Short mmCIF file of C-alpha atoms and ligand atoms in Angstrom, two decimals:
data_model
loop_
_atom_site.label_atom_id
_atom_site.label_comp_id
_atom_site.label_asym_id
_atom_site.label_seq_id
_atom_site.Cartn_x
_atom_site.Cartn_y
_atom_site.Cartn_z
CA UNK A 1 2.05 -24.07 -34.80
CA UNK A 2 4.20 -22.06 -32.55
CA UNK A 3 3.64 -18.31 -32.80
CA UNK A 4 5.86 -15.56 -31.94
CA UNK A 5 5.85 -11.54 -31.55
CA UNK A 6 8.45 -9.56 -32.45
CA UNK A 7 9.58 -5.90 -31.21
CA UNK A 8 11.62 -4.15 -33.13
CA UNK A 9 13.16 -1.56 -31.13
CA UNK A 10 16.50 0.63 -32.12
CA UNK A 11 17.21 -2.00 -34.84
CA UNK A 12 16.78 -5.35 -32.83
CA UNK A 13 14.59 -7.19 -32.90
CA UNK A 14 12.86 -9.47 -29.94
CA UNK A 15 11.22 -12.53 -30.30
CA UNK A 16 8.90 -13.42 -27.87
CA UNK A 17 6.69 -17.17 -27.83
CA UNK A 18 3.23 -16.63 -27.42
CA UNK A 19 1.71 -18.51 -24.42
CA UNK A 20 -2.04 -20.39 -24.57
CA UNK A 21 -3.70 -21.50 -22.04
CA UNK A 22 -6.33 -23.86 -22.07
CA UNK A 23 -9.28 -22.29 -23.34
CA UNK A 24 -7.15 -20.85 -25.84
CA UNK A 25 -5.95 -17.39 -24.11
CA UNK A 26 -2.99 -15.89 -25.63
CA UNK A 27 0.16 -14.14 -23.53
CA UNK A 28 3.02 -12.23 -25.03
CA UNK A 29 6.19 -14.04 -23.12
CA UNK A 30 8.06 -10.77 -22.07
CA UNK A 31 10.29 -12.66 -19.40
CA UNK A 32 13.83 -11.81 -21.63
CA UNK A 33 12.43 -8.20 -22.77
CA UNK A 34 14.38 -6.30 -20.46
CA UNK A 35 17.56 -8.22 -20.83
CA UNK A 36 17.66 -8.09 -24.32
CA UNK A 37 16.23 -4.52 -25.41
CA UNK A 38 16.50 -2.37 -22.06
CA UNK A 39 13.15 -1.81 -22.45
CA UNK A 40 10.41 -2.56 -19.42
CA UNK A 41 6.44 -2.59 -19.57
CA UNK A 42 4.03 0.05 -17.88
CA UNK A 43 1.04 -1.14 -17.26
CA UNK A 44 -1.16 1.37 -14.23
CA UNK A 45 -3.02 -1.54 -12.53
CA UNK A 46 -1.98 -4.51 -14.22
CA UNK A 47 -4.87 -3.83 -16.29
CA UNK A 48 -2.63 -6.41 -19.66
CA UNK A 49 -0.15 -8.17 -17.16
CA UNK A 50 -0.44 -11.65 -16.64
CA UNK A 51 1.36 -12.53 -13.36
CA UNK A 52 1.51 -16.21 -13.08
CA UNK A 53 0.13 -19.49 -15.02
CA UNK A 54 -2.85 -20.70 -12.55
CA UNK A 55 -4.79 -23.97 -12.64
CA UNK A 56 -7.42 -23.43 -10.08
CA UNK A 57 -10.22 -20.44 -11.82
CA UNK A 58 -11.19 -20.02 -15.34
CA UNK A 59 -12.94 -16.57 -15.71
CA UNK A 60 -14.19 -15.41 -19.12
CA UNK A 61 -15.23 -11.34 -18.40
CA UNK A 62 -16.86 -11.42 -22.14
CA UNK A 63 -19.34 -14.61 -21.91
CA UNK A 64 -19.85 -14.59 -18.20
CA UNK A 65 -18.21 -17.73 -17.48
CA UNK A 66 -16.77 -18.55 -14.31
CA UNK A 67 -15.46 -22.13 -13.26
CA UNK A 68 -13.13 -23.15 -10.51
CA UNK A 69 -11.16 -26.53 -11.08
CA UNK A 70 -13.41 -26.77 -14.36
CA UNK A 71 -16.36 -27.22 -12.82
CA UNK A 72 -19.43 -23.90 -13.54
CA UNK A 73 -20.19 -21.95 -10.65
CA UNK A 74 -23.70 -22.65 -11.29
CA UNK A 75 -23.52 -26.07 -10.87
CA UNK A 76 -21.08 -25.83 -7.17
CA UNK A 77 -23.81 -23.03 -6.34
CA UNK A 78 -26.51 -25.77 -6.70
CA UNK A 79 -24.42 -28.76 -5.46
CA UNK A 80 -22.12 -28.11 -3.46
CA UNK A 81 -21.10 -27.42 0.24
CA UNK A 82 -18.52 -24.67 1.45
CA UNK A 83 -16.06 -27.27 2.67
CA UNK A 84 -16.20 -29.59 -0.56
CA UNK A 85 -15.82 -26.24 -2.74
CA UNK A 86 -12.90 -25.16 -0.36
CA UNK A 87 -11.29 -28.52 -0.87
CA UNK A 88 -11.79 -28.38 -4.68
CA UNK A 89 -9.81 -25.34 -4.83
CA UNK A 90 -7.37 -26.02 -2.50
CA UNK A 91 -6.73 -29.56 -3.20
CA UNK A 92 -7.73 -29.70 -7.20
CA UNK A 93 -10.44 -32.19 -6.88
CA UNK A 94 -13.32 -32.83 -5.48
CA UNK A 95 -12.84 -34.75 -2.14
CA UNK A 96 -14.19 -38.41 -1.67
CA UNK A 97 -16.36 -39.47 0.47
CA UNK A 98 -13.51 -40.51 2.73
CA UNK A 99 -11.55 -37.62 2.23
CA UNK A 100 -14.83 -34.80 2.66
CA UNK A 101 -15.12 -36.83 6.24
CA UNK A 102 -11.82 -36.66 7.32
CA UNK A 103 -11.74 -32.89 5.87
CA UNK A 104 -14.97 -32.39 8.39
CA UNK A 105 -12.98 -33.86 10.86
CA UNK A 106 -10.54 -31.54 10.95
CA UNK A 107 -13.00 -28.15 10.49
CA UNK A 108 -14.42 -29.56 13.87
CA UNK A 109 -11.48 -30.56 15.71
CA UNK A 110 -10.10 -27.03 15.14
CA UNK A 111 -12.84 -24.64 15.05
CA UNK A 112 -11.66 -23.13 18.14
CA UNK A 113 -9.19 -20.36 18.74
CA UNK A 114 -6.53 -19.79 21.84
CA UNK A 115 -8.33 -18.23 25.27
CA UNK A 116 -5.94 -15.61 25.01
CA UNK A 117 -7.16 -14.58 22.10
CA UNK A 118 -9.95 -13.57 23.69
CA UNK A 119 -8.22 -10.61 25.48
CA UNK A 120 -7.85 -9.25 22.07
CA UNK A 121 -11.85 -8.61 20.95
CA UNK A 122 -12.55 -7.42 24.53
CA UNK A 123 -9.88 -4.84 24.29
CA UNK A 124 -11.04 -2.86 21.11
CA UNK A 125 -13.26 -0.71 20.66
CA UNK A 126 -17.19 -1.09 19.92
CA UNK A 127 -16.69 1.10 16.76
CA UNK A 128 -13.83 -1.23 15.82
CA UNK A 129 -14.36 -2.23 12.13
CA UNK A 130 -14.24 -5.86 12.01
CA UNK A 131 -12.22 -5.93 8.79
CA UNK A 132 -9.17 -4.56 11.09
CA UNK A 133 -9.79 -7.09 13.43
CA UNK A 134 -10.27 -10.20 11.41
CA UNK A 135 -7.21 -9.02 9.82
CA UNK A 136 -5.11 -9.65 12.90
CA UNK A 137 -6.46 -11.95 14.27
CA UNK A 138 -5.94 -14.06 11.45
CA UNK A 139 -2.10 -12.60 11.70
CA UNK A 140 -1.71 -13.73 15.58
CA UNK A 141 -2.87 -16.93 14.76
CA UNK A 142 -0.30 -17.55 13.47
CA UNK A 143 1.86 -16.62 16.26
CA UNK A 144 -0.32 -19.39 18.75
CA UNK A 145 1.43 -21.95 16.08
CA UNK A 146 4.82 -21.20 15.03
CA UNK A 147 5.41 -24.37 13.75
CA UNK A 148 3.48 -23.62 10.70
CA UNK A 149 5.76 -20.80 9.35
CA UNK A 150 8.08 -23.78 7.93
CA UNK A 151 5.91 -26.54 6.44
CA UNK A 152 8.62 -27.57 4.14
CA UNK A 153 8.69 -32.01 4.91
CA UNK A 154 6.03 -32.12 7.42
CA UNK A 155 3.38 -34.23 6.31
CA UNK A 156 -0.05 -33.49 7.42
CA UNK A 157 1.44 -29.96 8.35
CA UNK A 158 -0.38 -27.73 5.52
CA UNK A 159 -3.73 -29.74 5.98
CA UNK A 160 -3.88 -28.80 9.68
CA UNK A 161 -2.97 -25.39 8.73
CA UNK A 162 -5.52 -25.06 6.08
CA UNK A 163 -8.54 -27.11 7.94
CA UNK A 164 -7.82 -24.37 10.82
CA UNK A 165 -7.99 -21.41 9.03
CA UNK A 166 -11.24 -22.46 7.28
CA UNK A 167 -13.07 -23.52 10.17
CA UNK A 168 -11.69 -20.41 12.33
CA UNK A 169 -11.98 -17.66 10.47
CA UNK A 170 -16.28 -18.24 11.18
CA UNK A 171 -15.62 -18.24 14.71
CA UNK A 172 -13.73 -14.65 14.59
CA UNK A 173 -15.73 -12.85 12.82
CA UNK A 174 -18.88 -14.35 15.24
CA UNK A 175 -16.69 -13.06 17.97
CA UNK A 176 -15.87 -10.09 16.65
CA UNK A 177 -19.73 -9.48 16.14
CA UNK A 178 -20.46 -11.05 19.37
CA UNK A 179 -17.73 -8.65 21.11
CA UNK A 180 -18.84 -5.10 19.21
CA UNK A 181 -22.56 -5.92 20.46
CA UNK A 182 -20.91 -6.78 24.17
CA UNK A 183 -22.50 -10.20 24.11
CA UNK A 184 -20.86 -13.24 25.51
CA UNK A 185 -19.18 -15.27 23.03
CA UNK A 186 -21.59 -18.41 21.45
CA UNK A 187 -18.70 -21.14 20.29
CA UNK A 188 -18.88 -23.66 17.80
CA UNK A 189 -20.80 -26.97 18.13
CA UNK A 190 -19.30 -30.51 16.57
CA UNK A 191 -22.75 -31.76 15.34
CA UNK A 192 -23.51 -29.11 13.17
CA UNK A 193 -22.78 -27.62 9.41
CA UNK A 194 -19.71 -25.26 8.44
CA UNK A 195 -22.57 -22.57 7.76
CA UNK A 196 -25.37 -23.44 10.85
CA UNK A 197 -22.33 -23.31 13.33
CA UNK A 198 -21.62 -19.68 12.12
CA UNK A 199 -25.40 -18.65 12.02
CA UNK A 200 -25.60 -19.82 15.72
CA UNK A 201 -22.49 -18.33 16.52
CA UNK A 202 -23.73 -15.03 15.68
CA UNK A 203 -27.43 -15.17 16.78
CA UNK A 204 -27.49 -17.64 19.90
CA UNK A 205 -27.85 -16.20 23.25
CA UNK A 206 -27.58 -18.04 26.80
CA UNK A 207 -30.86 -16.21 27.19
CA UNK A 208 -32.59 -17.17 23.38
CA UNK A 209 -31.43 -20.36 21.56
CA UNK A 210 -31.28 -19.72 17.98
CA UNK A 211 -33.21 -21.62 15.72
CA UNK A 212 -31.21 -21.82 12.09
CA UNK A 213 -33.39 -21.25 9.25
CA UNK A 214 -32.77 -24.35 6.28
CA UNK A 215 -33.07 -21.72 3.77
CA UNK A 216 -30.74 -18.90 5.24
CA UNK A 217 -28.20 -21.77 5.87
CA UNK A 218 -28.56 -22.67 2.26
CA UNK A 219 -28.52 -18.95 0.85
CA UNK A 220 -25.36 -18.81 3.41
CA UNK A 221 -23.51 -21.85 1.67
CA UNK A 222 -24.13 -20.46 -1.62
CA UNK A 223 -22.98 -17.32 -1.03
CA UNK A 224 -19.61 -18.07 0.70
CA UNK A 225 -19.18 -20.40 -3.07
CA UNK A 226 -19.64 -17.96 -5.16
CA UNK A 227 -17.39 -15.64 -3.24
CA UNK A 228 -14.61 -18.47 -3.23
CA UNK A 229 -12.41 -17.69 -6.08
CA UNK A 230 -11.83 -15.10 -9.08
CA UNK A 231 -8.31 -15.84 -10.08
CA UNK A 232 -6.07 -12.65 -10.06
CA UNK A 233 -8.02 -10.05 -8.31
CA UNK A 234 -6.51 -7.33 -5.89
CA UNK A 235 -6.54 -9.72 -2.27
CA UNK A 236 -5.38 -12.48 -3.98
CA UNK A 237 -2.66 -11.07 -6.48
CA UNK A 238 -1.59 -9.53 -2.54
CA UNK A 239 -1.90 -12.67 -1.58
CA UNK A 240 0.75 -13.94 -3.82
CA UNK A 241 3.14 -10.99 -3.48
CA UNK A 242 3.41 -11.29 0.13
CA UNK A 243 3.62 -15.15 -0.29
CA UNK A 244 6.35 -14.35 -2.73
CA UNK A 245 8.50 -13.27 -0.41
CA UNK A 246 8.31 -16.51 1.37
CA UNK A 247 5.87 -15.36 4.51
CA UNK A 248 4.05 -17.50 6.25
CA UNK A 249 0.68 -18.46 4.94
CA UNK A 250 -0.82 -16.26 7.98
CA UNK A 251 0.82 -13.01 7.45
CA UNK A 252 -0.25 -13.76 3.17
CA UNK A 253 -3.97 -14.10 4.11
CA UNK A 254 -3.96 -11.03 6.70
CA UNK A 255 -2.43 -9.16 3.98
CA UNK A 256 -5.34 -10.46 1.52
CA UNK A 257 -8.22 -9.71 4.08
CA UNK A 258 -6.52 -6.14 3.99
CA UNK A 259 -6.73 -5.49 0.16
CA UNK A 260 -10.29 -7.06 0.33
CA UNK A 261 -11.18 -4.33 2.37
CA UNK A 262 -11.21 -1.42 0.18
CA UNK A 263 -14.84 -0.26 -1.29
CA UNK A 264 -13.30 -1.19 -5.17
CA UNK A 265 -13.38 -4.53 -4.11
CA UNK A 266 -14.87 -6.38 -1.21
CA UNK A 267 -15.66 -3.53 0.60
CA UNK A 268 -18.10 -3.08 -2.25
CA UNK A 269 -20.96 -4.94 -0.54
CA UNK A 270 -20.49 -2.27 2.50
CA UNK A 271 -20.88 0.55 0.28
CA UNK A 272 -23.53 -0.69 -1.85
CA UNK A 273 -25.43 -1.46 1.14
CA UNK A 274 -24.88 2.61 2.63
CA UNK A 275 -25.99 3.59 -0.87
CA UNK A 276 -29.25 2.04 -0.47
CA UNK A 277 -29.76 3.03 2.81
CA UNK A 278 -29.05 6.64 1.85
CA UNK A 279 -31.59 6.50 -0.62
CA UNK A 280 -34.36 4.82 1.95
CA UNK A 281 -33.67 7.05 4.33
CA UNK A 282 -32.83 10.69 2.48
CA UNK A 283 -35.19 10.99 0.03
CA UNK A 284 -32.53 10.83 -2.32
CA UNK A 285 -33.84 9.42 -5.98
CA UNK A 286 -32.04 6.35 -7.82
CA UNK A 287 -31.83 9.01 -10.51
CA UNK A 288 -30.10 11.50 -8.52
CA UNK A 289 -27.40 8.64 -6.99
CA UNK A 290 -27.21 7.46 -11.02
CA UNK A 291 -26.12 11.53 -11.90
CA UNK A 292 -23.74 11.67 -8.82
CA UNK A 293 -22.04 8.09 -10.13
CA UNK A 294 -21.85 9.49 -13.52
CA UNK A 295 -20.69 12.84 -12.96
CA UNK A 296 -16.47 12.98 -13.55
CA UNK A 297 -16.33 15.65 -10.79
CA UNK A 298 -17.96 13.61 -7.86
CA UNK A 299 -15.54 10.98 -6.47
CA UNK A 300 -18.66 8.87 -5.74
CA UNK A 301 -19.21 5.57 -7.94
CA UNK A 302 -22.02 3.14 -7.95
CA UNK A 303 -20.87 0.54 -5.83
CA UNK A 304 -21.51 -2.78 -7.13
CA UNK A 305 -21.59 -1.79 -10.62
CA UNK A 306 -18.56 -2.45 -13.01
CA UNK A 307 -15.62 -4.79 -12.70
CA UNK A 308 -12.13 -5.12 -14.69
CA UNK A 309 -13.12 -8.98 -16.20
CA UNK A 310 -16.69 -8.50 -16.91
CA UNK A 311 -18.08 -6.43 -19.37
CA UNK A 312 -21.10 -9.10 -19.12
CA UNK A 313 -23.73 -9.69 -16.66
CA UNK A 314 -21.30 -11.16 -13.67
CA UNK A 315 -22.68 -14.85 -13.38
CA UNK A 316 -22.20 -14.86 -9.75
CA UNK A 317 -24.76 -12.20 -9.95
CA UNK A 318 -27.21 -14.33 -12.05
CA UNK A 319 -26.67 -17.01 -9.04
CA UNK A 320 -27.48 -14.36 -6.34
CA UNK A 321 -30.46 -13.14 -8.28
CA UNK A 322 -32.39 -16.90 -8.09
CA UNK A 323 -31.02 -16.96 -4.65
CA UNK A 324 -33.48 -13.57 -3.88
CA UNK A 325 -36.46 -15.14 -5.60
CA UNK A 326 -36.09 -17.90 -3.36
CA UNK A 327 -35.30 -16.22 -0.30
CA UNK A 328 -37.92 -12.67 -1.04
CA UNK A 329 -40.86 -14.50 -2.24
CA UNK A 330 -41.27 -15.54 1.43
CA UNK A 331 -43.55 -12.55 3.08
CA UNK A 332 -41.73 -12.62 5.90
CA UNK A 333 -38.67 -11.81 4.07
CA UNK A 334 -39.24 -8.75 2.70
CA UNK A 335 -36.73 -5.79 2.45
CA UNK A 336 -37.81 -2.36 0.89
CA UNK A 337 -34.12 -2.24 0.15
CA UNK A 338 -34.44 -4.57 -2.81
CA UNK A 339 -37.36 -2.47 -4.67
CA UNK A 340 -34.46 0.06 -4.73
CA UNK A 341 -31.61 -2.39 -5.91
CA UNK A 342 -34.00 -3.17 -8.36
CA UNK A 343 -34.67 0.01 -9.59
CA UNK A 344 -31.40 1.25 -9.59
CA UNK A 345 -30.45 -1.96 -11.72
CA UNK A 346 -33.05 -0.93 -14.14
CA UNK A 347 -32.21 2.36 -14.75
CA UNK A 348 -28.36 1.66 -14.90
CA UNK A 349 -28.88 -1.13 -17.79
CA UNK A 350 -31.07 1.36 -19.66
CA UNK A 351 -28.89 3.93 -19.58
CA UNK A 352 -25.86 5.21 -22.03
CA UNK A 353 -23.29 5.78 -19.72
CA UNK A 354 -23.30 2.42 -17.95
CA UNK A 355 -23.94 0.93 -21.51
CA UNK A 356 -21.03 2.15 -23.41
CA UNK A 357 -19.03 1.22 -20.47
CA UNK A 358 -20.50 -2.33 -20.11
CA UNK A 359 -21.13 -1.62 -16.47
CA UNK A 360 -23.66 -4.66 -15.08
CA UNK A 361 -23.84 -5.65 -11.57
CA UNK A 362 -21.35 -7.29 -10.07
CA UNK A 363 -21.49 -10.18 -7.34
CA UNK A 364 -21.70 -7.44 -4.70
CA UNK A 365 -24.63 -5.81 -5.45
CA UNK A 366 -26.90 -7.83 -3.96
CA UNK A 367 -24.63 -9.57 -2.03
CA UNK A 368 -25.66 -7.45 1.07
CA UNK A 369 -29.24 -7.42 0.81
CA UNK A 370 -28.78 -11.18 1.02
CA UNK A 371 -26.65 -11.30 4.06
CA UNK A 372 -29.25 -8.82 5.56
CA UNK A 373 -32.08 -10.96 5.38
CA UNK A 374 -29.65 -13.39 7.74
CA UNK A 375 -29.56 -10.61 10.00
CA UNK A 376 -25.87 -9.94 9.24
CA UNK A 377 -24.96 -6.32 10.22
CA UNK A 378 -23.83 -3.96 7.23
CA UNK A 379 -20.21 -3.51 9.08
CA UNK A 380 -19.69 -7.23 8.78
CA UNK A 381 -20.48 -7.50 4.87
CA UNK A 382 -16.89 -7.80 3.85
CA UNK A 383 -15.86 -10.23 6.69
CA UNK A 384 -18.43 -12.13 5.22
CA UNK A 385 -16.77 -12.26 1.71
CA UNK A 386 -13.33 -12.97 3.56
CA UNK A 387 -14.72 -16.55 4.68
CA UNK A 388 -16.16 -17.06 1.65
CA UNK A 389 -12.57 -15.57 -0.36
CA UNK A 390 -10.44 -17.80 2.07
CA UNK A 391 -10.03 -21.15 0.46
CA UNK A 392 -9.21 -19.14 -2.63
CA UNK A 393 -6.36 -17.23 -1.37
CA UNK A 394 -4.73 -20.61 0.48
CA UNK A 395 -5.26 -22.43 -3.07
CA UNK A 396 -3.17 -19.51 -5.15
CA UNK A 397 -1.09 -19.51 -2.16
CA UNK A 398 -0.45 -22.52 -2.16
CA UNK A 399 -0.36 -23.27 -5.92
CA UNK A 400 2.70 -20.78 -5.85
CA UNK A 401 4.63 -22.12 -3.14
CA UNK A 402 4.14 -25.15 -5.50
CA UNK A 403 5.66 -23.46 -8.49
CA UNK A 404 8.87 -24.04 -9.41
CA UNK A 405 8.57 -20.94 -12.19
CA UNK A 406 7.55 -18.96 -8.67
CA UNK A 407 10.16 -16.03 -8.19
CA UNK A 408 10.19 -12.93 -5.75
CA UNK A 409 6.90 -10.28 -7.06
CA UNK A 410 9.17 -7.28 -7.91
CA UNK A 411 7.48 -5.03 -10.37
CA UNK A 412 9.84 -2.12 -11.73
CA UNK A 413 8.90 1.53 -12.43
CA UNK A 414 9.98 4.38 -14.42
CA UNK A 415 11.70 7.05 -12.36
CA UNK A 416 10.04 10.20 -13.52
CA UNK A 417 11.98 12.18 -10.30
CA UNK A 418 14.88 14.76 -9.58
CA UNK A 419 17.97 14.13 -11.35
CA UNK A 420 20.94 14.14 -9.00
CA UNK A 421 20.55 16.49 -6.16
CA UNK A 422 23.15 17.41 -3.28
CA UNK A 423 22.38 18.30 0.26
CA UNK A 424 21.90 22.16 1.14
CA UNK A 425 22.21 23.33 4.81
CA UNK A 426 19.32 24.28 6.26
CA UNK A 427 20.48 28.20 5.56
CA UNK A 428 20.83 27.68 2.09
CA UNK A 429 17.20 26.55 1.43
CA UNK A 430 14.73 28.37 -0.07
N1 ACO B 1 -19.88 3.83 -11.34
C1 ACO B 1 -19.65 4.81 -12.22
N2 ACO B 1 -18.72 4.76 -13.20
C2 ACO B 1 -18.00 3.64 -13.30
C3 ACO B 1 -18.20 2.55 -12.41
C4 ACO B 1 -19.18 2.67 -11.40
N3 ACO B 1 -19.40 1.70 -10.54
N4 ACO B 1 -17.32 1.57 -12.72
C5 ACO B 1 -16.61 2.01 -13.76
N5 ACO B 1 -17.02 3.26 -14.12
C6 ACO B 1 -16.54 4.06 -15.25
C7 ACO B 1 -15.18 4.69 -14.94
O1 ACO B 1 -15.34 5.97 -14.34
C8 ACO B 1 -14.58 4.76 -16.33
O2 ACO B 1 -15.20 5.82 -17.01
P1 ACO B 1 -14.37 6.65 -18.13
O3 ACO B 1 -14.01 5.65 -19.19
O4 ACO B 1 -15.31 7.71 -18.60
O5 ACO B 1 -13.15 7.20 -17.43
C9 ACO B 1 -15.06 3.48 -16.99
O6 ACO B 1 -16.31 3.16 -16.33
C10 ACO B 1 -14.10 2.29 -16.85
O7 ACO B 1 -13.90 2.06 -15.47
P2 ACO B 1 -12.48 1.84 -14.79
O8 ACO B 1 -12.57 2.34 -13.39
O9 ACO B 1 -11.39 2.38 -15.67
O10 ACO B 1 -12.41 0.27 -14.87
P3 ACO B 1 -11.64 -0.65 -13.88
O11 ACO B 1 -11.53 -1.97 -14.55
O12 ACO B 1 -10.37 0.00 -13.44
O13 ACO B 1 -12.61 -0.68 -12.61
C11 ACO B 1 -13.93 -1.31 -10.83
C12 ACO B 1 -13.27 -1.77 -12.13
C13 ACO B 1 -12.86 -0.78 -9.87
C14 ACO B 1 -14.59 -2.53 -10.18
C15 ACO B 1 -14.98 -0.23 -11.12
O14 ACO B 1 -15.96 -0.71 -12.00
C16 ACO B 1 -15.64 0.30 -9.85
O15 ACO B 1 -15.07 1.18 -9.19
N6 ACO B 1 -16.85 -0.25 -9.48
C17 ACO B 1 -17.47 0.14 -8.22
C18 ACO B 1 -16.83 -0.61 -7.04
C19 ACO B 1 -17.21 -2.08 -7.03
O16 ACO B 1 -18.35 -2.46 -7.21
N7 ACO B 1 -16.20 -2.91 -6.77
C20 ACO B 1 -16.40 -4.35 -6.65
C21 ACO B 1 -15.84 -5.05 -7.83
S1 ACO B 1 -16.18 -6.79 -7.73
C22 ACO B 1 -15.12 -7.33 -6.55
O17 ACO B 1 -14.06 -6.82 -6.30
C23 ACO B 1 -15.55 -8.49 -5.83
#
């Protein structure tokens, strides 16, 4: 049966189809609202506002449930590889045999960026936060290959495009880790795995090889899944607006890596991490940071706590958690860190606040402590999540290039300013 809404507003009334999607979601069809009652929507952080129909991630925030393509992210956490994940989302299916080799191929054959590149990580600063310069590097990229701006009718064009920004986005941020610590650079090797390369990008030295640990590689791979796609969220709804516009995939996913690096989203991890490490190292108690986080006069929030889908247990969380027991039941792996995660987990689920508000830990809360046992710096945390985030923001990117429905992102406002005003010589002003 086809249902409708109706408005009435000033004795008209509009009729608007509802939309479902496939597991049944419902949307309100406003696309005529304007034209036909005057009226617009307000909506402070698209908190109601569907933006676009999307075939790539299924997120319910009230069960937990999180599948890209259809397929659970507990199953691609288990079985899957980076590059076959990437592919699923970018692509829609899961790549063949033939295609996952040829896909390889390409990771290898351009894991490498332009020498003059180089220039650009010596240059900055030590203190330079690698978010900034992930961020334009990915943007000059672009400008080493022009040609990709207009892929309309060139066959093979996007798939170059793609396969290079996957496979080089590890070897900037190794760089740009390699550069801060004033170490020469480490570059990738053919004969190794879309995760190992990165480890031993990071960690090699001329002076000690690096040996990659099976299980860090495998924590690694797991991690940069779940961090692959979450449908709308801030990076990739930027994503899409600058794509709107018609940029150039380049200048879309440098505007991305930018929104991901605010603490309310990626930057999370970062500022989870600091938390903790305020606590170890101040005395401070997990009750005192829970009354700081709670308190509506202190800016301060517990980072890694909340998010606007879930009001569930986040299941990339639940992945992450049998990750740790894995990775912390080794002895040499320990981290007094995680007795405080742990704690501060404990007393947040027990307590009113967080539970009226549904507040449970989000993928980034123990995202870091994770990445630390890699030996992954704190600064680098959110770089980290950009890798992982990547093949999700080409996939929406390119799922709206795609879309013939696509238009220019233009959200309106309500003018709540001067009325008409008329210039004063500087005399006259008060
Ligand atoms: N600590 C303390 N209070 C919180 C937290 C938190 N982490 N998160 C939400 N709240 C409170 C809010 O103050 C608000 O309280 P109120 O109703 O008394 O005003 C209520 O819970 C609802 O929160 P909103 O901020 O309105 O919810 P929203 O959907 O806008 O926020 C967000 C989601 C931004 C993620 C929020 O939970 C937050 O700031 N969390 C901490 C930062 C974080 O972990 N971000 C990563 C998110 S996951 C990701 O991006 C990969």
């Amino acid at each position: 049966m086809d249902e409708k809404i109706s408005i009435v507003y000033q004795g008209k009334t509009y009729e608007s189809p509802v939309i479902t999607g496939t597991k049944n979601e419902k949307a309100f069809d406003i696309a005529n609202l304007r034209k036909e009652t005057g009226l617009i929507t307000m909506d402070y952080g698209y908190q109601n506002t569907g933006s676009t129909k999307s075939s790539i991630t299924f997120v319910d925030g009230e069960k937990g449930i999180l599948r890209y393509r259809g397929y659970p992210i507990e199953e691609l956490a288990e079985k899957a590889t980076f590059p076959e994940t990437a592919w699923l989302l970018i692509y829609g299916d899961l790549p063949t045999e033939d295609q996952l080799t040829a896909f390889r191929r390409l990771l290898t054959e351009n894991s490498l960026i332009h020498e003059n590149l180089l220039h650009f990580f010596r240059e900055m600063p030590p203190s330079a936060h690698p978010m900034g310069i992930l961020s334009s590097i990915v943007n000059a990229l672009g400008l080493f290959s022009p040609r990709f701006y207009d892929t309309e009718n060139q066959a093979g064009e996007f798939d170059l495009m793609v396969a290079g920004l996957v496979s080089k986005i590890r070897t900037i941020a190794a760089f740009s880790y390699k550069a801060s610590i004033g170490e020469p650079f480490a570059y990738p090797e053919a004969d190794r795995s879309y995760c190992s390369n990165f480890l031993n990008m990071m960690f090699s030295s001329h002076t000690k090889p690096f040996v990659v640990n099976p299980l860090m590689e495998k924590a690694l791979n797991t991690l940069l899944i779940v961090h692959a796609d979450h449908e709308q969220n801030c990076s990739t709804s930027t994503v899409r607006m600058v794509g709107s516009s018609q940029a150039n995939l380049y200048a879309s996913i440098c505007a991305g890596i930018c929104a991901l690096w605010g603490p309310l989203h990626g930057g999370a991890n970062q500022a989870v991490l600091e938390t903790l490490l305020r606590v170890q190292k101040s005395g401070m108690t997990v009750k005192q940071v829970l009354e700081r986080a709670k308190d509506k006069t202190d800016p301060f929030k517990l980072s890694g706590f909340g998010h606007r889908v879930y009001k569930s247990y986040d299941p990339r969380a639940k992945v992450l958690q049998g990750l740790m027991e894995k990775i912390f039941s080794h002895e040499d792996n320990q981290d007094p860190l995680l007795d405080i995660a742990r704690e501060l987990e404990h007393q947040a689920l027990s307590d009113d606040y967080f539970i009226e508000r549904k507040l449970y830990p989000n993928v980034d809360f123990y995202s870091g402590i994770l990445y630390r046992a890699m030996g992954i710096p704190t600064n680098m945390l959110t770089v980290m999540f950009a890798i992982g985030r990547l093949p999700g923001w080409i996939a929406h990117w390119k799922e709206m290039h795609d879309d013939p429905c696509s238009k220019l992102n233009r959200p309106r406002q309500i003018y709540m300013g001067e009325k008409e005003r008329h210039w004063l010589d500087r005399e006259e002003r008060a």
